[in-house]
Amino acid sequence: LYASLKSELAPVEDRGLVMIRGTGPEGATLAYTRRYSNMVGEILAKVPEIESTLIINGSPEVSRFSATGRLADWASRKRTQQVINVEINPRLRRIPGVNVSAYDPGSFGVRASSRPVEFVLQSSGTYQELQSYVDLMMERIRAAGLLDSVESDLVLNQPEFRIEIDRAKVADLGLDVTVVGRTLETLLGGRQVTRFERAGEQYDVIVQLSAEDRASPRTLSTIFLRAPSGEMIQLANIVRVREAVAPKELKRFNQLRAVTLAGNLAPGVSLGEGLAFMEATARSVLPTTVLTDLSGQSREFRAAGQSLAGVFLLALAFIYLVLSAQFESFRDPLIILITVPLSLAGALGALWLTGGTLNVYSQIGLVTLVGLITKHGILIVEFANQLQERGHARLNAVIKAAGLRLRPILMTTGAMVLGAVPLAIATGAGAESRQQIGWVIVGGMSVGTVLTLFIVPIVYSIVGRRRASEADHAAVPSAAPAE
């Protein structure tokens, strides 16, 4: 059951938001981005569950935009956020000129803009070599279809204009190179020169050409510099402009040159499956000189999964030590802890039947079961030990103990299961996370209790410690007092 269950950091919750991310080609203008984001707005306007829409153009870069649709209250709509995203994604992908996709915002305190899969490639080689490895990975990713809208943060072809100053001409005309640079900085980049106050508010005064005058290299022909002689010199006569490409951003991870592949999961694919595919693909196409790592949600997921085994062992060790001190025996606590795997079988079975996953919430439920289910074993073993001390044989003692303790065991199980049923059948905000804990407790306590009533007496009758009765203690002669 454990191997067949899907794994993820946290269930995807219906947060009442439809999140959309769009990316245009490198060098796209704000007007280009706005034109295609308006098409996204038209698609969102046709979704009846969306009450309002917010579109942000040029964030975090000019070629990108984001859109958020706020859904109606859970009680007034029948479709969930996940169903709506699956429906509108094909329409968004048909928009030409941009890469657009809808995604579910992260749960468990994760930033809404964070991607579920963030796979990092690291190397001491050049960024050009990393780009070739990224192309190999992207080819395999598109062919598999397990991930959606995968992007690389390594962009080596961002267009730019390079302005080269003819220093010989500048010197012949008596100009200063710093004057040329300052002029370009002021008119094209903008410079704050002063502030003024009006009606109690301060305003910055920025010297800069208008947006339409900065849209083409022809702008340089409209800029003039004053020579020491008083003559106006056209800037285009002393500079040369050529088109080029350059890296937009060069990132490092663990002090190595790195690139991050970030993407969403395809419908029906868990985070564990997505990361397993990425790791298998990396092993098959990447050389040994390229290291891999995880970031964001993926890193948190892997850390949470690795800590579960340690937490579970610590919980078992703590309970074993407490029971050993209580029973003054190292054998009786082992009999009681037999109930733990029995309850885990029921918990994992309930998750499997209800379509649940192994995540932070279900793991909390599994650890909780360790403390809840051991109560049944304690009731049976403790009373069987008392009956042995009264003269009953070991087998008869445990059979009678199981019968006499049946009612309190069933009452404890009923209280716990009925208390967890509202969690298991919860609806509304955050229901996906509460259901995971609920089904773990319902399945674990129900199945674990039934199995405990039969397995614990059997194990006790085989390996339980035989205790001397009160009559046996009385038959032992006491030591004579020392003279």
Short mmCIF file of C-alpha atoms in Angstrom, two decimals, residues 173 220-225 232-239:
data_model
loop_
_atom_site.label_atom_id
_atom_site.label_comp_id
_atom_site.label_asym_id
_atom_site.label_seq_id
_atom_site.Cartn_x
_atom_site.Cartn_y
_atom_site.Cartn_z
CA LEU A 173 35.18 67.66 -31.83
CA LEU A 220 19.91 58.74 -31.68
CA SER A 221 19.52 60.95 -34.77
CA THR A 222 17.26 63.30 -32.78
CA ILE A 223 19.74 63.80 -29.92
CA PHE A 224 22.31 66.62 -30.18
CA LEU A 225 25.32 67.54 -28.07
CA MET A 232 25.35 71.27 -32.03
CA ILE A 233 26.64 67.79 -32.90
CA GLN A 234 24.25 65.02 -33.86
CA LEU A 235 24.79 62.00 -31.57
CA ALA A 236 24.36 59.55 -34.46
CA ASN A 237 27.56 60.95 -36.05
CA ILE A 238 29.81 59.87 -33.18
CA VAL A 239 28.30 56.51 -32.15
#
